[in-house]
mmCIF file of C-alpha atoms in Angstrom:
data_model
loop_
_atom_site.group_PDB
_atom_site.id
_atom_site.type_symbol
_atom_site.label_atom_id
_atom_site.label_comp_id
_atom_site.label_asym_id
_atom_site.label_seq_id
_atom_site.Cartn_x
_atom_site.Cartn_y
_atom_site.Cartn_z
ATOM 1 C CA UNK A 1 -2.086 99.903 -7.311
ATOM 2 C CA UNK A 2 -4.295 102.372 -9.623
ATOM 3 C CA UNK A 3 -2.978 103.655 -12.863
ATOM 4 C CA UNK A 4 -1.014 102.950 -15.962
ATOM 5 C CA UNK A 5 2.372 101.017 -14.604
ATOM 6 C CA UNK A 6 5.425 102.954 -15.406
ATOM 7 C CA UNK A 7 7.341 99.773 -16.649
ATOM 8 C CA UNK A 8 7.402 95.983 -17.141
ATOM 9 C CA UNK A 9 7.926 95.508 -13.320
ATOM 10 C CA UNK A 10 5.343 98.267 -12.419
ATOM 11 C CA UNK A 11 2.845 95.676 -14.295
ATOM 12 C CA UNK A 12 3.986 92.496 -12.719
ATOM 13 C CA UNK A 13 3.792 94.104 -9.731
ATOM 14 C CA UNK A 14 0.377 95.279 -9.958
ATOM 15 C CA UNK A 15 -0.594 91.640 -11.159
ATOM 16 C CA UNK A 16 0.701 89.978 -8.490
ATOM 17 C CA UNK A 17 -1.238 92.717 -5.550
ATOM 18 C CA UNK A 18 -4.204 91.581 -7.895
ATOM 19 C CA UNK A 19 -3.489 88.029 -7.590
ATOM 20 C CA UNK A 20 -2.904 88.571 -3.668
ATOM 21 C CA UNK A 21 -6.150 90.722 -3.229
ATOM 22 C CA UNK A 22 -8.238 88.616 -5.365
ATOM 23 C CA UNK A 23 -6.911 84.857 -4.078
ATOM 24 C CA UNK A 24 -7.619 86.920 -0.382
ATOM 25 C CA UNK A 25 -4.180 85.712 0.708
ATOM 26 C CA UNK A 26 -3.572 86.126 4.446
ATOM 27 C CA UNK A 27 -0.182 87.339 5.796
ATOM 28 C CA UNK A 28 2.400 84.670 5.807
ATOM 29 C CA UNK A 29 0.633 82.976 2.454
ATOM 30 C CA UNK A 30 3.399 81.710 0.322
ATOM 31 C CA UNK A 31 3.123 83.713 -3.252
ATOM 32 C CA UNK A 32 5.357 80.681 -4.419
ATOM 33 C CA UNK A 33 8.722 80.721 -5.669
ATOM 34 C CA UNK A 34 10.824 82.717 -8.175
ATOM 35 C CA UNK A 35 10.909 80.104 -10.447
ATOM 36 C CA UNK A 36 6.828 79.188 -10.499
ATOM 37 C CA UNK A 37 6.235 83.738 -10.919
ATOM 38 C CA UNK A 38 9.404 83.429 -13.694
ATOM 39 C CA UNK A 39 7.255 80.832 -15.585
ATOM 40 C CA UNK A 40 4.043 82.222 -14.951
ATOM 41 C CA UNK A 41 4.702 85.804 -15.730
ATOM 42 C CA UNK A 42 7.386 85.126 -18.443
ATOM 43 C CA UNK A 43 9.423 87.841 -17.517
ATOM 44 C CA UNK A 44 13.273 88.092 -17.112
ATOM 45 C CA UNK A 45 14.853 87.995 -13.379
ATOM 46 C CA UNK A 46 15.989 91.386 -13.124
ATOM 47 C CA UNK A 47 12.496 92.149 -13.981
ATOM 48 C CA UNK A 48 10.485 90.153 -11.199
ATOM 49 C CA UNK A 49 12.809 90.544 -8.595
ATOM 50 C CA UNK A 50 12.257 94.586 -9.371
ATOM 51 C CA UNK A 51 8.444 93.890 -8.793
ATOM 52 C CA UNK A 52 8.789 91.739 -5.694
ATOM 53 C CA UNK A 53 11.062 94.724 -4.624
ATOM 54 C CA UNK A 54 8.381 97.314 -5.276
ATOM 55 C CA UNK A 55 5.669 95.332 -3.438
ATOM 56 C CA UNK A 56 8.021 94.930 0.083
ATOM 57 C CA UNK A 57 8.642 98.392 -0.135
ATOM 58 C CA UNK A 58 4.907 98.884 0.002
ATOM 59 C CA UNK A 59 4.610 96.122 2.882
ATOM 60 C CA UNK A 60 2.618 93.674 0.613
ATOM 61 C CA UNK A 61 5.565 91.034 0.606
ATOM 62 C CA UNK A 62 7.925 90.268 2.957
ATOM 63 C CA UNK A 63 11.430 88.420 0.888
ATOM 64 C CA UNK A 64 12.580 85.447 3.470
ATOM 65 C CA UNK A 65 16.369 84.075 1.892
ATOM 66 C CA UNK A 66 17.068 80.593 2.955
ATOM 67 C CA UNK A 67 15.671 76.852 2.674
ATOM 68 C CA UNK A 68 12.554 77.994 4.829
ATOM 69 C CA UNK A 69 12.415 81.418 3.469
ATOM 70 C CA UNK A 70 10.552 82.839 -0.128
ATOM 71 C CA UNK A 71 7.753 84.911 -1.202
ATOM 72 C CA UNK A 72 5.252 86.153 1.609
ATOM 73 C CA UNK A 73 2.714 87.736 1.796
ATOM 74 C CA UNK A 74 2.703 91.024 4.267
ATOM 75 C CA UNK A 75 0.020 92.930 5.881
ATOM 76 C CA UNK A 76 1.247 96.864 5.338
ATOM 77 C CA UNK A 77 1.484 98.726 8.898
ATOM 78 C CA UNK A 78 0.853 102.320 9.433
ATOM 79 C CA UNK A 79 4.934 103.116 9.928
ATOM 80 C CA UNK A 80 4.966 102.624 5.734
ATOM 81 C CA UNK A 81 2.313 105.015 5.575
ATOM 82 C CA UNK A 82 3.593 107.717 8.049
ATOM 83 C CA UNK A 83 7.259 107.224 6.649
ATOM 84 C CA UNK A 84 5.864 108.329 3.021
ATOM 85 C CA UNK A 85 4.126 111.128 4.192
ATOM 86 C CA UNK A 86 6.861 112.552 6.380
ATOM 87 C CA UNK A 87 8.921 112.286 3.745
ATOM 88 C CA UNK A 88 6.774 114.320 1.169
ATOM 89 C CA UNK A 89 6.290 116.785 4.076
ATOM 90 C CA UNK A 90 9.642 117.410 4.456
ATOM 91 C CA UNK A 91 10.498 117.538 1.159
ATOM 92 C CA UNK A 92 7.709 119.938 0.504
ATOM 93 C CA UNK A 93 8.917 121.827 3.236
ATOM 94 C CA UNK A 94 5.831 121.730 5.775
ATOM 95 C CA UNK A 95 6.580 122.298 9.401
ATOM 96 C CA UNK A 96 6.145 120.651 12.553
ATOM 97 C CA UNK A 97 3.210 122.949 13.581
ATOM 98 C CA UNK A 98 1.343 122.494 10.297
ATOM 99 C CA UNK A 99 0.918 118.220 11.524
ATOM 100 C CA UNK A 100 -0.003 119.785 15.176
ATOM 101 C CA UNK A 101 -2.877 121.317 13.476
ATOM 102 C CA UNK A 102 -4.077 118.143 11.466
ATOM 103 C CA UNK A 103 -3.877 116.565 14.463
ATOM 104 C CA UNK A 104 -6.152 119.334 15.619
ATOM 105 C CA UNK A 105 -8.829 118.518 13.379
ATOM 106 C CA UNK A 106 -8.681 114.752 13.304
ATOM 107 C CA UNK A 107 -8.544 113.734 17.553
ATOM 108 C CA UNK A 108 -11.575 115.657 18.412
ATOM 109 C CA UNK A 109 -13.542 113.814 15.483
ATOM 110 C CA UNK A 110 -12.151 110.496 16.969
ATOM 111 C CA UNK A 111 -13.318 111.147 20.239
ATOM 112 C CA UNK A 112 -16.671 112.676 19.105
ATOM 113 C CA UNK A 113 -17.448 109.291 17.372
ATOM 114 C CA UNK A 114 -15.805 107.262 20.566
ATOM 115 C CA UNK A 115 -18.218 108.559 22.307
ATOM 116 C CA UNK A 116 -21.115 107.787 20.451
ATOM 117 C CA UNK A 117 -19.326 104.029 19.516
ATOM 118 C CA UNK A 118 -17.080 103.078 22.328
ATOM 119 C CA UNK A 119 -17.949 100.422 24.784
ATOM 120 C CA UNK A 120 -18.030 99.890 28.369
ATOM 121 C CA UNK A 121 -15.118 97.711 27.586
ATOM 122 C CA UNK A 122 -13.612 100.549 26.071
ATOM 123 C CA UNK A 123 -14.202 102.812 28.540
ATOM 124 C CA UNK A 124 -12.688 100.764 31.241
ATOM 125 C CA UNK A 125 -9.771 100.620 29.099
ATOM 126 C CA UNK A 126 -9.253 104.229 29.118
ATOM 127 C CA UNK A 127 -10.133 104.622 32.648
ATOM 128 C CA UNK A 128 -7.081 102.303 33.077
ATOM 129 C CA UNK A 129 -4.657 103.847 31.024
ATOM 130 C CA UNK A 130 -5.677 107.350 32.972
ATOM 131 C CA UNK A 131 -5.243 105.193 36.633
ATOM 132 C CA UNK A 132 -1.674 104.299 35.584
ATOM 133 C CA UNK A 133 -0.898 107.914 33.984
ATOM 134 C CA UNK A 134 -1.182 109.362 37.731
ATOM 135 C CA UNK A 135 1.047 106.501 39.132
ATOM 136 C CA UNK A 136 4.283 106.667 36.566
ATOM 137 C CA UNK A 137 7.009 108.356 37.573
ATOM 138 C CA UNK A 138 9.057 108.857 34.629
ATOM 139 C CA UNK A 139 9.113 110.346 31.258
ATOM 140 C CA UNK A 140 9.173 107.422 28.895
ATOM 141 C CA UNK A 141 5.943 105.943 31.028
ATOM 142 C CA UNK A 142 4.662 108.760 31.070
ATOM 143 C CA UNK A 143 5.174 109.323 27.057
ATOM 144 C CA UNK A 144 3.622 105.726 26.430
ATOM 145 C CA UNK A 145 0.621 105.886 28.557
ATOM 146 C CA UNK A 146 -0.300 108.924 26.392
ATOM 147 C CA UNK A 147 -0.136 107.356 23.317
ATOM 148 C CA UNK A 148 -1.932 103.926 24.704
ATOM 149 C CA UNK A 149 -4.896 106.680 25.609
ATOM 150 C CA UNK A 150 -5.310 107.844 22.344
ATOM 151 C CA UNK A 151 -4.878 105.079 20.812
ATOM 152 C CA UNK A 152 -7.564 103.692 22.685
ATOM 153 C CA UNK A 153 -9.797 106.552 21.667
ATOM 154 C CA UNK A 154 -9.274 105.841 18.535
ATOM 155 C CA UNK A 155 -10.175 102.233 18.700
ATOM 156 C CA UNK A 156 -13.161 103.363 20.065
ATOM 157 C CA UNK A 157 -13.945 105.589 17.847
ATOM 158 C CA UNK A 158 -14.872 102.149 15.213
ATOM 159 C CA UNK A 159 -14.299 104.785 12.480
ATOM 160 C CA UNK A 160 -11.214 102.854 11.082
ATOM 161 C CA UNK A 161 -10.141 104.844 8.136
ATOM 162 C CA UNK A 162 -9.938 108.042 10.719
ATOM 163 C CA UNK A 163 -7.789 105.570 13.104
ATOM 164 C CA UNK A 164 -5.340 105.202 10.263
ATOM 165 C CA UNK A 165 -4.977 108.613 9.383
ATOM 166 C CA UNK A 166 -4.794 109.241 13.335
ATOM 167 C CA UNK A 167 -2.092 106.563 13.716
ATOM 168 C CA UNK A 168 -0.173 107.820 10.490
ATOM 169 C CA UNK A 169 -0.197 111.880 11.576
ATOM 170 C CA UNK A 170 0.623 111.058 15.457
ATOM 171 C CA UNK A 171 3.708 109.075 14.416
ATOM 172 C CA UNK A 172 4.240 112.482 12.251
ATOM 173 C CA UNK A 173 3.925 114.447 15.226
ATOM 174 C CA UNK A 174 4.943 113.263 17.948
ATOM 175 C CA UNK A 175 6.218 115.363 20.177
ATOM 176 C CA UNK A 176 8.882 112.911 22.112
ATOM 177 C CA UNK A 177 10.774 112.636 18.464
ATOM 178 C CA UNK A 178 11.602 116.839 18.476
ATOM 179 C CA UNK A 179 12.500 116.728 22.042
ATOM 180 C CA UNK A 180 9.366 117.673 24.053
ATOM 181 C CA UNK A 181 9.565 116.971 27.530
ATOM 182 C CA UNK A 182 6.851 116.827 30.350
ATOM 183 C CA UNK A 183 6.606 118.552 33.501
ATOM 184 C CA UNK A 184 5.147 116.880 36.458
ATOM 185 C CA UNK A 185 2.668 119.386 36.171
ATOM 186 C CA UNK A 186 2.086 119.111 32.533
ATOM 187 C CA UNK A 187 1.518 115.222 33.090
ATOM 188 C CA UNK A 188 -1.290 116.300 35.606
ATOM 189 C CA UNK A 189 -2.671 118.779 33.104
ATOM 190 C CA UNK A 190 -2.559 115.454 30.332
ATOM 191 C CA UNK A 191 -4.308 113.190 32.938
ATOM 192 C CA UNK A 192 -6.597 115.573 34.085
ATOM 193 C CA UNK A 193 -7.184 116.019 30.637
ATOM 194 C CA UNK A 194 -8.216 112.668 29.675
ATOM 195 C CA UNK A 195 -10.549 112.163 32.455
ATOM 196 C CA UNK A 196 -12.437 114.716 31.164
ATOM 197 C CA UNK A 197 -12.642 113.092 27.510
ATOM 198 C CA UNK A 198 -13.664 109.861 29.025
ATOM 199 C CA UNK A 199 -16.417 111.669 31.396
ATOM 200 C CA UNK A 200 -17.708 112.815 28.378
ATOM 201 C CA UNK A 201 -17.643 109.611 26.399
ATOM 202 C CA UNK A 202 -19.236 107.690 28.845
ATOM 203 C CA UNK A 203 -21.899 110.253 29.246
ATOM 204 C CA UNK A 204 -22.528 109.871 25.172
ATOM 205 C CA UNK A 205 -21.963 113.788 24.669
ATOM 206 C CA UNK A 206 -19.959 113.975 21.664
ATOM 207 C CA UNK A 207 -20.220 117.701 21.368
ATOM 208 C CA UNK A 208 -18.241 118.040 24.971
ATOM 209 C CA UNK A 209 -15.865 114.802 24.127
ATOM 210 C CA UNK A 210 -14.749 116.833 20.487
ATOM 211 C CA UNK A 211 -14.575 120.211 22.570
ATOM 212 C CA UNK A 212 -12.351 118.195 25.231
ATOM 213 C CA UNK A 213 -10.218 116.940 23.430
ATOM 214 C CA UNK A 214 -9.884 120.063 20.760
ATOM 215 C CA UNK A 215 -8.352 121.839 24.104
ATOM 216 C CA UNK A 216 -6.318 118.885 25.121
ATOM 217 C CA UNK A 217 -4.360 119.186 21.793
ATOM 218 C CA UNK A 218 -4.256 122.514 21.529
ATOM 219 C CA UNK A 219 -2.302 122.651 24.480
ATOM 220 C CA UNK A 220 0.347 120.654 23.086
ATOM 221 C CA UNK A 221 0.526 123.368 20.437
ATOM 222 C CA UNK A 222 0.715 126.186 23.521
ATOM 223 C CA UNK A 223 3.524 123.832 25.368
ATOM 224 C CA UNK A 224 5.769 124.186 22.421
ATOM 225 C CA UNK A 225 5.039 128.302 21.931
ATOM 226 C CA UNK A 226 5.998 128.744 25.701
ATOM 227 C CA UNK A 227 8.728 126.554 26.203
ATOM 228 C CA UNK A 228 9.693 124.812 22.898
ATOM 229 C CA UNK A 229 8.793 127.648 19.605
ATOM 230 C CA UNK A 230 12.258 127.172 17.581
ATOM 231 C CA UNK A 231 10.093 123.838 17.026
ATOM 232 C CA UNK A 232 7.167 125.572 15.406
ATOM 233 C CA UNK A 233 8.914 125.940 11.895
ATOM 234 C CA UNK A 234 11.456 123.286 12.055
ATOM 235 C CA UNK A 235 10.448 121.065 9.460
ATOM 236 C CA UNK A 236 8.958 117.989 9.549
ATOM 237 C CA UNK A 237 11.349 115.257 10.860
ATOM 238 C CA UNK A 238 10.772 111.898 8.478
ATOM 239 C CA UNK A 239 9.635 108.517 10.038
ATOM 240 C CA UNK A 240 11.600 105.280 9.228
ATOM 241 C CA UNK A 241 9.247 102.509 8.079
ATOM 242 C CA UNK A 242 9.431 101.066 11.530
ATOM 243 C CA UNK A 243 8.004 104.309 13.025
ATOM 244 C CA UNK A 244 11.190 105.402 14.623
ATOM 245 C CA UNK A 245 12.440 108.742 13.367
ATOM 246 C CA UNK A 246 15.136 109.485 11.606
ATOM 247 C CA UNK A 247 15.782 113.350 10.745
#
């Protein structure tokens, strides 16, 4: 939490994400009680229960009520992190095409570095998620399996702050949350697709696994101009902070 805190609760926050960071609490470490953070911050209620409010809204703490309940420590997911920054995209007004185009730029570095990182473990992963791609028969399968494949990819990749953005902008962009739907022969294309990412990671050519996938996205971007353009502009629809979206 960088910068000058706005207020008393701003500061007691940032103390107590020092105190967690520093002490290297794990998730579901007790921070104590209100009364022990009352006494050892000598602050008013009003005024710690403000902080402890700022610092679940960031995922950091997690408030439990009852006899087994209290202060927790959290781990923040990447639904906090895609729910701020659909927000500020839609409040700023960005479209739907404008995250199709980050995504763009950030799978084909992922797979680039998968191949060079990624595992024969990893490879037989992806192999497997491409096996049961060909075999579903429905739309939400169908959706899933995508998103376990480039997940995967990005796992592979070992780059983890790129995984994070990745995971953040492909909540964002998701094409299931505006309505796309899949064609039997679009879900061949997809498959077909993926093989040929894979063939290139396991061959360790990152130039052809970047160039591979590059296409593969791209052609979500051409799906939507043929069949799905009032989409292009729409604007950017905002992620809850459990990834679901929500307008």
């Amino acid at each position: 939490m960088a910068g000058v805190p706005k207020s008393k609760a701003d500061f007691v926050a940032q103390r107590l994400l020092d105190r967690i960071v520093s002490g290297n609490l794990s998730p579901g470490s007790s921070l104590g009680t209100e009364a022990d953070l009352l006494q050892q911050y000598d602050v008013s209620r009003p005024t710690l229960r403000e902080s402890l409010r700022i610092l679940e809204s960031q995922g950091v703490l997690e408030l439990k009520p009852g006899p087994k309940g209290g202060i927790i420590v959290a781990m923040p997911g990447t639904d906090i992190l895609a729910h701020g920054l659909s927000v500020y995209l839609r409040m700023h007004d960005v479209p739907f095409v404008a995250v199709l185009r980050a995504r763009e730029v950030i799978e084909p570095a992922l797979a680039a570095e998968a191949a060079e990182s990624g595992t024969e473990e990893d490879f037989a992963a992806m192999q497997a998620s491409i096996d049961r791609m060909m075999q579903v028969d429905h739309q939400d399968g169908f959706i899933e399996e995508n998103r376990v494949f480039h997940s995967l990819i990005a796992h592979a990749s070992r780059n983890h702050v790129m995984t994070i953005f990745w995971s953040t902008i492909s909540m964002v962009a998701a094409g299931e949350g505006h309505g796309i739907q899949y064609t039997t022969g679009n879900q061949k294309r997809v498959a077909e697709a993926h093989q040929r990412i894979l063939d290139a990671c396991k061959s360790r050519d990152s130039a052809a696994a970047a160039a591979s996938m590059r296409e593969h996205v791209r052609e979500l971007e051409q799906l939507i101009r043929k069949s799905y353009k009032y989409l292009l502009n729409q604007a950017t629809t905002i992620v809850a902070r459990d990834g679901r979206r929500v307008g």
